[in-house]
PDB file of C-alpha atoms in Angstrom:
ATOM      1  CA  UNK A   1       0.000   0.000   0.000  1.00  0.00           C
ATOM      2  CA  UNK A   2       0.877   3.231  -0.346  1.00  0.00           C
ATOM      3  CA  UNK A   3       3.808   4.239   1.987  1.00  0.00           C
ATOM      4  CA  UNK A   4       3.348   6.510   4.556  1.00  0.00           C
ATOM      5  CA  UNK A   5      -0.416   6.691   3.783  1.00  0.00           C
ATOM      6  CA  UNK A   6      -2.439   6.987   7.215  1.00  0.00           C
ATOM      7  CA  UNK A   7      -6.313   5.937   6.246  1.00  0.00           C
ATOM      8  CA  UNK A   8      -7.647   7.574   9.360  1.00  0.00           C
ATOM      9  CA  UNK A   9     -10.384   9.892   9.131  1.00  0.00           C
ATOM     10  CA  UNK A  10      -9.338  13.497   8.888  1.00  0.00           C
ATOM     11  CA  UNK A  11     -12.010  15.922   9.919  1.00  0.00           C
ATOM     12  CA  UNK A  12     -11.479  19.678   8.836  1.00  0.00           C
ATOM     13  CA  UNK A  13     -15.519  20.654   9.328  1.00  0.00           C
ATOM     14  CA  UNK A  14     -15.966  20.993   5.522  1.00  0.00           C
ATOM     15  CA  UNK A  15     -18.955  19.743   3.899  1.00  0.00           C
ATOM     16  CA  UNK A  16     -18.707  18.004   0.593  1.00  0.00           C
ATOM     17  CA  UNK A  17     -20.273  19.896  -2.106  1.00  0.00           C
ATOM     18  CA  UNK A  18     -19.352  18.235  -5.363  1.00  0.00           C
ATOM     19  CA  UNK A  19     -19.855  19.446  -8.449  1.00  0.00           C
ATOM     20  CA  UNK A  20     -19.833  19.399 -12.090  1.00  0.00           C
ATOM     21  CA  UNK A  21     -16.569  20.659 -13.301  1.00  0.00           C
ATOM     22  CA  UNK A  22     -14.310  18.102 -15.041  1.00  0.00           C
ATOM     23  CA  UNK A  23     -11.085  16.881 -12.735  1.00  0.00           C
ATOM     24  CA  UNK A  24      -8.576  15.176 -14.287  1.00  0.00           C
ATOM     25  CA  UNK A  25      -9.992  12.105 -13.611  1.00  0.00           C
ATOM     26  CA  UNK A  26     -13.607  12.743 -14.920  1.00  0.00           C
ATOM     27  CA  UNK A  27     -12.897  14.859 -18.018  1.00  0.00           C
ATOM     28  CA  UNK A  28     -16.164  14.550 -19.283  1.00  0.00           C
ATOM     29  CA  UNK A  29     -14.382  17.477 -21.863  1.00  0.00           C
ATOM     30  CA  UNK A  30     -12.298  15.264 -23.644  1.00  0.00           C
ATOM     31  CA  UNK A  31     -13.820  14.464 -26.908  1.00  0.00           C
ATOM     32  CA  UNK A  32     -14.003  10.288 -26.894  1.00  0.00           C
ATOM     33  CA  UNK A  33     -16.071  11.178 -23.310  1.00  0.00           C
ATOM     34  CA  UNK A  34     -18.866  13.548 -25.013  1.00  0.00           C
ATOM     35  CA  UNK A  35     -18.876  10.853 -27.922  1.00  0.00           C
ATOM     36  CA  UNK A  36     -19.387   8.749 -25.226  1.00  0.00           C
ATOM     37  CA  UNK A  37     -22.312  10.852 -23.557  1.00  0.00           C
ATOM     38  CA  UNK A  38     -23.517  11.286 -26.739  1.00  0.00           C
ATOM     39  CA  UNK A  39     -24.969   7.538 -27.753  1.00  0.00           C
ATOM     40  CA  UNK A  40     -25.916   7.199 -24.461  1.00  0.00           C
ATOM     41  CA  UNK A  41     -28.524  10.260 -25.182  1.00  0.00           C
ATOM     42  CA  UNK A  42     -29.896  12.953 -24.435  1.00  0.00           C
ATOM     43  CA  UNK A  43     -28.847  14.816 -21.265  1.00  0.00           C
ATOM     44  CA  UNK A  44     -32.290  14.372 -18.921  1.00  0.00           C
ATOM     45  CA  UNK A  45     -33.751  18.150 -18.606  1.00  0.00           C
ATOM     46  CA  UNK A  46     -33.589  19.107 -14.898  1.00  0.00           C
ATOM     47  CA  UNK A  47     -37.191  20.708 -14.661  1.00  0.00           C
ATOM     48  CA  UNK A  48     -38.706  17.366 -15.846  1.00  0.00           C
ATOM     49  CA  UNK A  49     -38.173  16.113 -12.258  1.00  0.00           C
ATOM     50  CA  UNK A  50     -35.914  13.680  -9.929  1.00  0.00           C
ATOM     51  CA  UNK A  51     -37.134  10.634 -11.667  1.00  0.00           C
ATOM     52  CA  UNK A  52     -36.106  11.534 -15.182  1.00  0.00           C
ATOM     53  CA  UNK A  53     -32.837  12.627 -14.006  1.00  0.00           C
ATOM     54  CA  UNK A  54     -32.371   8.723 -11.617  1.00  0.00           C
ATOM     55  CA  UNK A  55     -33.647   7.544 -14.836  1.00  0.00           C
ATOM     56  CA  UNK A  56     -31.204   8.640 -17.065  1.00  0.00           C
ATOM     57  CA  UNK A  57     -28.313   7.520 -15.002  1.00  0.00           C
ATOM     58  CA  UNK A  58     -29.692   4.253 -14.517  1.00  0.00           C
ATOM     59  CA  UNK A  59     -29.676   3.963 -18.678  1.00  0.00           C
ATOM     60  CA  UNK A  60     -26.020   5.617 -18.319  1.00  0.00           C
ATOM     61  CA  UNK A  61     -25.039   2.395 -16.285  1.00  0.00           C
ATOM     62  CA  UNK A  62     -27.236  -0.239 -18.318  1.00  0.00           C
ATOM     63  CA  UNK A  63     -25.061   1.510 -21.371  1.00  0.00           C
ATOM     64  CA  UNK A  64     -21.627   1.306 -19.848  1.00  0.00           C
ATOM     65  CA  UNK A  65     -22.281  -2.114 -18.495  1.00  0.00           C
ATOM     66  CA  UNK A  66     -22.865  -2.816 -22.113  1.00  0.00           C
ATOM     67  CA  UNK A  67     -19.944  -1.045 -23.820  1.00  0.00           C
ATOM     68  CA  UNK A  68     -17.011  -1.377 -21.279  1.00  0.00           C
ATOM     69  CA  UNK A  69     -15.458  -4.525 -20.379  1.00  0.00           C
ATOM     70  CA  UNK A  70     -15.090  -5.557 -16.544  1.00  0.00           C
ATOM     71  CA  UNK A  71     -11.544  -6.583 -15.638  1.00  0.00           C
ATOM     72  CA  UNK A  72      -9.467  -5.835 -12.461  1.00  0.00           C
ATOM     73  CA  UNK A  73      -7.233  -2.654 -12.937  1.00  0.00           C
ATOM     74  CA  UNK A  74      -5.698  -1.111 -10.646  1.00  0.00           C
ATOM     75  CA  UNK A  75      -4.664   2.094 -11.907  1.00  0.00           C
ATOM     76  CA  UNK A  76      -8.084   3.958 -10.107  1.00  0.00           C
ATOM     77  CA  UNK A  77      -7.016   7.398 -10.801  1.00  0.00           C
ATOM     78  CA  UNK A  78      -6.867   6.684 -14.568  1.00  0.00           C
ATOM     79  CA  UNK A  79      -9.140   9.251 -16.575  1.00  0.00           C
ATOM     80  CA  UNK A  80     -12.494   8.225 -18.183  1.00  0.00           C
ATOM     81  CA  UNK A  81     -11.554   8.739 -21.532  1.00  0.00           C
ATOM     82  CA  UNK A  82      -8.581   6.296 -21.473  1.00  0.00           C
ATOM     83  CA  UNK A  83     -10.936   3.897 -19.633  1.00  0.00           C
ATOM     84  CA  UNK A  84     -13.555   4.549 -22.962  1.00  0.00           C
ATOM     85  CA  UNK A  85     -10.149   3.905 -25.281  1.00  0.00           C
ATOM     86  CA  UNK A  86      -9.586   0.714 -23.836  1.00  0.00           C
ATOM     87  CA  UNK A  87     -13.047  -0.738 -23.823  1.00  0.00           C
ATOM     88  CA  UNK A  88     -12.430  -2.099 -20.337  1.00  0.00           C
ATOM     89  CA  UNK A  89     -12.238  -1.278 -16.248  1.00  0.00           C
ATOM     90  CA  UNK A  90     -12.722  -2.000 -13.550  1.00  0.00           C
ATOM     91  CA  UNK A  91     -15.560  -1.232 -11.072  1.00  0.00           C
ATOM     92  CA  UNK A  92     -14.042   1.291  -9.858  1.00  0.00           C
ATOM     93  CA  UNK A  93     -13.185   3.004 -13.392  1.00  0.00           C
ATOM     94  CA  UNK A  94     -16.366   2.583 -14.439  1.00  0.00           C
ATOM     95  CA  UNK A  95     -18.126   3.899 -11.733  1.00  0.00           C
ATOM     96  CA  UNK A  96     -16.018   7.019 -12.702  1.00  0.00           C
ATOM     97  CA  UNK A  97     -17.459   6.719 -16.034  1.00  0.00           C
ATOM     98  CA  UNK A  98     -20.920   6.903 -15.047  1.00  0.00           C
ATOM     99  CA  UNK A  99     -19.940  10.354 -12.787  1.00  0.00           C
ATOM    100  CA  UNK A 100     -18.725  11.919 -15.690  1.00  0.00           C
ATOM    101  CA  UNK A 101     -21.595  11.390 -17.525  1.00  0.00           C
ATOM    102  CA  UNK A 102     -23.947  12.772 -14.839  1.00  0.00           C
ATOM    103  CA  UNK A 103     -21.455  16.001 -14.402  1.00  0.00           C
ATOM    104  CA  UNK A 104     -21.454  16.449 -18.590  1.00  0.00           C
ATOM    105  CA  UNK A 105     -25.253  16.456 -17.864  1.00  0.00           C
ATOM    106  CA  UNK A 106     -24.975  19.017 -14.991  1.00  0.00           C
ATOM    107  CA  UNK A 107     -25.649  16.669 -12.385  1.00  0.00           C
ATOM    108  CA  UNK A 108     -23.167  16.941  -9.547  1.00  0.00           C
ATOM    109  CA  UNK A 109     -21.267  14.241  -8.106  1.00  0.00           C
ATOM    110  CA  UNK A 110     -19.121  13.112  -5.478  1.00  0.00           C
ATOM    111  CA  UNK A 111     -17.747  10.385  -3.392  1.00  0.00           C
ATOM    112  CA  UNK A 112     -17.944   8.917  -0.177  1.00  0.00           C
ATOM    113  CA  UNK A 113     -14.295   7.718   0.812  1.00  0.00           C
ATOM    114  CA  UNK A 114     -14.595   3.795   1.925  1.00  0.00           C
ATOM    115  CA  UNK A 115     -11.511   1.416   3.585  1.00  0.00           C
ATOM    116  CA  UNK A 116     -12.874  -2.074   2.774  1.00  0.00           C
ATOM    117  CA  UNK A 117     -11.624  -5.259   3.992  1.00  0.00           C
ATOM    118  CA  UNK A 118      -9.811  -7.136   1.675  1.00  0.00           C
ATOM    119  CA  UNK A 119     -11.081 -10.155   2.219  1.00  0.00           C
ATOM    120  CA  UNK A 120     -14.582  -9.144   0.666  1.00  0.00           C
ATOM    121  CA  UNK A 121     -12.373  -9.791  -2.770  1.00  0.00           C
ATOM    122  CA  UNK A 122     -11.236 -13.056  -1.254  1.00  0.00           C
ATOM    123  CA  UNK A 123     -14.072 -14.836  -3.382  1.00  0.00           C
ATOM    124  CA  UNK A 124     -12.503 -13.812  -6.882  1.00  0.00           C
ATOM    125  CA  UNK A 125      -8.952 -14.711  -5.984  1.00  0.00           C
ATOM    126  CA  UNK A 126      -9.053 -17.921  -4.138  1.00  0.00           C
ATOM    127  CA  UNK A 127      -5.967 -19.446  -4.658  1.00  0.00           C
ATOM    128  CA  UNK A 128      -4.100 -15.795  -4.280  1.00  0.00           C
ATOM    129  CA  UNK A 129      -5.286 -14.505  -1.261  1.00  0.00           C
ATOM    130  CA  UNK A 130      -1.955 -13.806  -0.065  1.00  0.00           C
ATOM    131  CA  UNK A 131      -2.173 -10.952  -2.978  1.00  0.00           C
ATOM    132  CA  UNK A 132      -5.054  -9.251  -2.105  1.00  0.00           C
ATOM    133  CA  UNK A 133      -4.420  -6.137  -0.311  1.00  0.00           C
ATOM    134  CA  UNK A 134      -5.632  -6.199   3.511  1.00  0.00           C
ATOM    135  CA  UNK A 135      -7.962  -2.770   2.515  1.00  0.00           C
ATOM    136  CA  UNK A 136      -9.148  -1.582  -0.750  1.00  0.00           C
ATOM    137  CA  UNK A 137      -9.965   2.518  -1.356  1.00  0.00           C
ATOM    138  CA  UNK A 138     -13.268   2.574  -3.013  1.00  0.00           C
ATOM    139  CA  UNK A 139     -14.875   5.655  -3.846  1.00  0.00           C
ATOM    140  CA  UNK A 140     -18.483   5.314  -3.823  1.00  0.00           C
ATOM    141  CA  UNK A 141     -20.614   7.609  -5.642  1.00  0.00           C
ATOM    142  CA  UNK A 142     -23.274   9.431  -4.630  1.00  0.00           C
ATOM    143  CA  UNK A 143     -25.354  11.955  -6.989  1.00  0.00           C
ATOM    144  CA  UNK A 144     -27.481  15.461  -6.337  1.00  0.00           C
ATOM    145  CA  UNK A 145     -30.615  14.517  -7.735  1.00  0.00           C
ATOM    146  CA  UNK A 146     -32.687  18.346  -8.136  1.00  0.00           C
ATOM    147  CA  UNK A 147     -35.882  18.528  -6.576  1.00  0.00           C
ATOM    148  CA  UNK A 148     -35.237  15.131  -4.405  1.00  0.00           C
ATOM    149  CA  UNK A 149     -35.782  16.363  -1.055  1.00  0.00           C
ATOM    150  CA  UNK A 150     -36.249  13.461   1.767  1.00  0.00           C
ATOM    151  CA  UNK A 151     -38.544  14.531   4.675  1.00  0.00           C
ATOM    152  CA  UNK A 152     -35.648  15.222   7.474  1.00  0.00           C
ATOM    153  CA  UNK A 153     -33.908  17.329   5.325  1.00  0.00           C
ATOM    154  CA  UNK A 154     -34.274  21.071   3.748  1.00  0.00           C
ATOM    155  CA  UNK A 155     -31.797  20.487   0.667  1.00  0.00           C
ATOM    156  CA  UNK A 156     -31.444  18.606  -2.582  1.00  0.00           C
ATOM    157  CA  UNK A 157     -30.877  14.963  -1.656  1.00  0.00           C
ATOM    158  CA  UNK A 158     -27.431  13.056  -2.012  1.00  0.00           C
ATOM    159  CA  UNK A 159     -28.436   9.355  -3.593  1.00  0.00           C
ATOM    160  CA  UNK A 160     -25.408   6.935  -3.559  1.00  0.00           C
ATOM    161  CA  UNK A 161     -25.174   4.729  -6.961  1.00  0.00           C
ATOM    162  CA  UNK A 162     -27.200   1.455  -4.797  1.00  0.00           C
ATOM    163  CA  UNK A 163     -29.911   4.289  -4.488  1.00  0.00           C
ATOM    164  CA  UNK A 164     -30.549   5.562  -8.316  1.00  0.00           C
ATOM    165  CA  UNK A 165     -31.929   1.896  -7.901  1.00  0.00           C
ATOM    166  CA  UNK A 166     -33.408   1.098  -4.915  1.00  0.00           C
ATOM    167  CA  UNK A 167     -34.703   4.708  -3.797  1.00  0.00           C
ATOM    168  CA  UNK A 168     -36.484   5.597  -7.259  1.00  0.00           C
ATOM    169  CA  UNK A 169     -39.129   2.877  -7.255  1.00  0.00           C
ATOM    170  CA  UNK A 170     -37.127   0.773  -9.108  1.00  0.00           C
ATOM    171  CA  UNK A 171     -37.918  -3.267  -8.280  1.00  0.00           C
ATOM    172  CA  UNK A 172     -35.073  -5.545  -7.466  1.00  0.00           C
ATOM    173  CA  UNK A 173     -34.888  -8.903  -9.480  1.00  0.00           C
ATOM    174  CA  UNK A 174     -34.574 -12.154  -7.472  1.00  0.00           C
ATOM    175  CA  UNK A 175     -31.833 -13.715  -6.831  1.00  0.00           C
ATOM    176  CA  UNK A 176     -30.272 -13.159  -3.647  1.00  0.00           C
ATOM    177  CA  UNK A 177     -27.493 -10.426  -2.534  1.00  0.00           C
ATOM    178  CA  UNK A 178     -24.035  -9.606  -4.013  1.00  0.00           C
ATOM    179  CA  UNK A 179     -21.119 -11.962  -3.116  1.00  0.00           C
ATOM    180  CA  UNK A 180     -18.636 -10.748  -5.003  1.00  0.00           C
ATOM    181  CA  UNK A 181     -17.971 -14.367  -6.676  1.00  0.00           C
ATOM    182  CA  UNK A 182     -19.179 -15.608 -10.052  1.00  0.00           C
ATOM    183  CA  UNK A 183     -19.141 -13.752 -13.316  1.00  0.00           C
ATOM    184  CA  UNK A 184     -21.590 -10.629 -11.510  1.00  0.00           C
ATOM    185  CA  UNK A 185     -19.234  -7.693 -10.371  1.00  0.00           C
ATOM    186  CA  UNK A 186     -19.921  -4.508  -8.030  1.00  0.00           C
ATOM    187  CA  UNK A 187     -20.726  -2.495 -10.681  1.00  0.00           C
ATOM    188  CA  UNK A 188     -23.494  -4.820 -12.729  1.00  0.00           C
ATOM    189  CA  UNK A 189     -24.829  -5.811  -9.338  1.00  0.00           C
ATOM    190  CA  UNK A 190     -26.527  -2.385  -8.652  1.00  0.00           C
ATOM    191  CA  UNK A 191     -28.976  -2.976 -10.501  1.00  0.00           C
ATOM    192  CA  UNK A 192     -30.088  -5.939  -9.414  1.00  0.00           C
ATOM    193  CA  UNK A 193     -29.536  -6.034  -5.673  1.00  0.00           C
ATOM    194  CA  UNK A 194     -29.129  -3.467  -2.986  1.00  0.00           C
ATOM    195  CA  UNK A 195     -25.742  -2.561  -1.698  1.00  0.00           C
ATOM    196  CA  UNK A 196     -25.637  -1.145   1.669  1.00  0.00           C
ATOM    197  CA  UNK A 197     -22.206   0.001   3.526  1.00  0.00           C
ATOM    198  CA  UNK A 198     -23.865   1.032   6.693  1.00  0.00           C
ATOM    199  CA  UNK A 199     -25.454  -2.138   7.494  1.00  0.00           C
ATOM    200  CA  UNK A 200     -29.058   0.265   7.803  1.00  0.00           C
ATOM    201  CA  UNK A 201     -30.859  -1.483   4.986  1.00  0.00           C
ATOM    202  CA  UNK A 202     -33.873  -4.182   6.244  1.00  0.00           C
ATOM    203  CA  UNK A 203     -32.162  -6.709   3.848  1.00  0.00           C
ATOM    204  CA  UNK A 204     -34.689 -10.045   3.015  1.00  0.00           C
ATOM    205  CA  UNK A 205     -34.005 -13.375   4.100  1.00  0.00           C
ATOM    206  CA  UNK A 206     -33.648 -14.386   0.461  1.00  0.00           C
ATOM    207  CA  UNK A 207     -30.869 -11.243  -0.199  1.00  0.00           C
ATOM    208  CA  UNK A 208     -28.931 -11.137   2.967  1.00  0.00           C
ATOM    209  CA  UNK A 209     -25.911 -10.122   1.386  1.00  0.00           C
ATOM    210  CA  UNK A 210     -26.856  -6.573   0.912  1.00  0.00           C
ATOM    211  CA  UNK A 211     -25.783  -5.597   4.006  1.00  0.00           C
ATOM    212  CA  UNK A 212     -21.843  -5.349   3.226  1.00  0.00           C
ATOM    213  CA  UNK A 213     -21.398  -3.612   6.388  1.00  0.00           C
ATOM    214  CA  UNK A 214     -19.052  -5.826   8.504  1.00  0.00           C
ATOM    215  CA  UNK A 215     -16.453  -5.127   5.634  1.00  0.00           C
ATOM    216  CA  UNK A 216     -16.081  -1.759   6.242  1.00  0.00           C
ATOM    217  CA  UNK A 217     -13.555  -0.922   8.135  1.00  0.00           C
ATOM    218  CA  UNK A 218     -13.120   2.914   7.669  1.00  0.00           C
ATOM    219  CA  UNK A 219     -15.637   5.996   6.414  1.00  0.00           C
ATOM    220  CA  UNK A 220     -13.502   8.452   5.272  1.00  0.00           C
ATOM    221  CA  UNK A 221     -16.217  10.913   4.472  1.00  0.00           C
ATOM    222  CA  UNK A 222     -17.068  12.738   1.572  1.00  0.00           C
ATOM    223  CA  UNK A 223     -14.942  14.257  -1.283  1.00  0.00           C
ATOM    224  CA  UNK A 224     -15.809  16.718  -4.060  1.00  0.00           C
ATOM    225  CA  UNK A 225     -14.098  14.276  -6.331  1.00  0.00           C
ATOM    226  CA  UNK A 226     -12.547  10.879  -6.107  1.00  0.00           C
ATOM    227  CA  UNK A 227      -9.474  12.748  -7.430  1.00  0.00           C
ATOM    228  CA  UNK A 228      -9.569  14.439  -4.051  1.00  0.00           C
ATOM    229  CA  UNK A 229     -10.007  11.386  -2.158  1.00  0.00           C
ATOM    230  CA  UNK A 230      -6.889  10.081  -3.808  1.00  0.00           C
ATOM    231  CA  UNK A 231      -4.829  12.608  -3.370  1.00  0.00           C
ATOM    232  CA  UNK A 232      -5.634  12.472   0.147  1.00  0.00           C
ATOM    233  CA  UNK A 233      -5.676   9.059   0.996  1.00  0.00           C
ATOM    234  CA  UNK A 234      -3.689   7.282  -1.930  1.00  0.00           C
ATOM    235  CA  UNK A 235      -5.253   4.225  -4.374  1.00  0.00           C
ATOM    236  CA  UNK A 236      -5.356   1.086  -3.286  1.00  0.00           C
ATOM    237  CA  UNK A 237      -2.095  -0.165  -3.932  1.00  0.00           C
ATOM    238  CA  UNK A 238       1.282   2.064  -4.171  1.00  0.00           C
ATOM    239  CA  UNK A 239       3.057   3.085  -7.766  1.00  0.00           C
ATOM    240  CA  UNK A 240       5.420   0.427  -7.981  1.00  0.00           C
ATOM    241  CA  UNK A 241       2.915  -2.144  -7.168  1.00  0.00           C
ATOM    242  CA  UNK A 242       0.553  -0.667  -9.831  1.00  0.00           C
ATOM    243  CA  UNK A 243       3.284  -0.811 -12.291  1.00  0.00           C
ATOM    244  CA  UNK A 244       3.443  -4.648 -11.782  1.00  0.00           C
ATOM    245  CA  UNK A 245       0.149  -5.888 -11.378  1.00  0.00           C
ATOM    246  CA  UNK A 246      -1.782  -3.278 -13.685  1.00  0.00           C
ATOM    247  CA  UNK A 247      -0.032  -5.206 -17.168  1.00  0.00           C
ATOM    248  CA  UNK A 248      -1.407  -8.882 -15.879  1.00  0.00           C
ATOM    249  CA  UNK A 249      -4.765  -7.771 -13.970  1.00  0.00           C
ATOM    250  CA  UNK A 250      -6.104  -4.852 -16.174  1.00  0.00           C
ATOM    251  CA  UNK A 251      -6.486  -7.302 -19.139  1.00  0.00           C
ATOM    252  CA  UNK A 252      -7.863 -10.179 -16.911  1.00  0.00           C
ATOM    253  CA  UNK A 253     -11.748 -10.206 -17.199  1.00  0.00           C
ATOM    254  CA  UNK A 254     -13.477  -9.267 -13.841  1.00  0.00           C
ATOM    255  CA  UNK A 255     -15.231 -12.504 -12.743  1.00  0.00           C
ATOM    256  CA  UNK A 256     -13.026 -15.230 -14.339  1.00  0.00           C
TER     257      UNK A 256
END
């Protein structure tokens, strides 16, 4: 991991605000990203209502799902537009994807800052668990849907990714909870299945494993940008590391 790296939470009393700008990570400016936003269609117009904007992100993901390959990179800070060259990422990455779409529609993002255990990857690398880092960065995103205002609060509502889904009236399928084995990753599993970090979701007795909860082993808060959460904090795994996995893993299909 990143050398002298502390993932402890650092409170400064500043609110996340996100935004919309493009960061270096989310250049939603580059031209192969507005090509991008482009066949995915047209940007959802904010006076139509929350639902039309939830709506169009949840197409955003069906499309990227669709159009970018899942494999395990490791390179988490790598812009959207070289993730869109490639034609692959990794959860991560294309989580990033989706946030750039939603910021070249004018819908602001940001991220929550999560330590997870490594063993919740345990499952896709069985017979290289000694590999797997003991905590994984993840930067969750959440999204400022206009007009979404929940009862106990007076401003626009934050929804994480899990909640475009399950917080716009959108039915799960069947088939129980995510665990993170099989072909299914992170990012396809949204829309099939809540995922819940905080362990406050009522989760069936057929889907238990939304509740993802007892992996958590850090909140770092919440970040403008995940470019600002690595800065702070660092990805996953340090340079050199990157370097050496990133040639083997970023090719190798998420799932296999």
């Amino acid at each position: 991991m990143p050398g002298g790296r502390s993932r402890q939470v650092v409170v400064d009393g500043r609110g996340a605000c996100g935004g919309t700008a493009p960061t270096r990570i989310l250049d939603w400016g580059h031209s192969r990203v507005r090509s991008a936003v482009r066949s995915i269609g047209t940007a959802p117009d904010q006076g139509e209502g929350p639902a039309v904007e939830a709506a169009a992100l949840r197409h955003a993901h069906q499309w990227i799902s669709a159009e970018v390959r899942p494999v395990y990179s490791v390179q988490e800070a790598r812009p959207v537009s070289q993730v869109l060259r490639l034609g692959r990422g990794s959860c991560s990455q294309r989580m990033a994807v989706l946030e750039a779409v939603a910021r070249a529609w004018g819908i602001p993002s940001r991220v929550r800052g999560l330590v997870v255990d490594g063993t919740f990857w345990y499952p896709r690398f069985p017979r290289l668990r000694r590999l797997v880092p003991s905590q994984v960065v993840l930067a969750w995103p959440e999204f400022r849907i206009g007009g979404l205002v929940k009862a106990d609060q007076a401003a626009a509502t934050w929804l994480s990714v899990s909640e475009l889904f399950d917080g716009a009236g959108v039915g799960r399928t069947s088939g129980g909870g995510f665990t993170n084995a099989g072909a299914e990753t992170l990012f396809e599993a949204l829309a099939r299945t809540s995922i819940d970090w905080d362990g406050a979701t009522a989760c069936p007795a057929s889907d238990g494993s939304c509740d993802l909860s007892a992996y958590l082993l850090t909140d770092l808060g919440s970040f403008d940008s995940r470019d600002e959460l690595f800065a702070r904090y660092g990805q996953t795994l340090c340079g050199p590391a990157r370097l050496l996995a990133e040639p083997v893993l970023g090719r190798r299909a998420a799932g296999f």
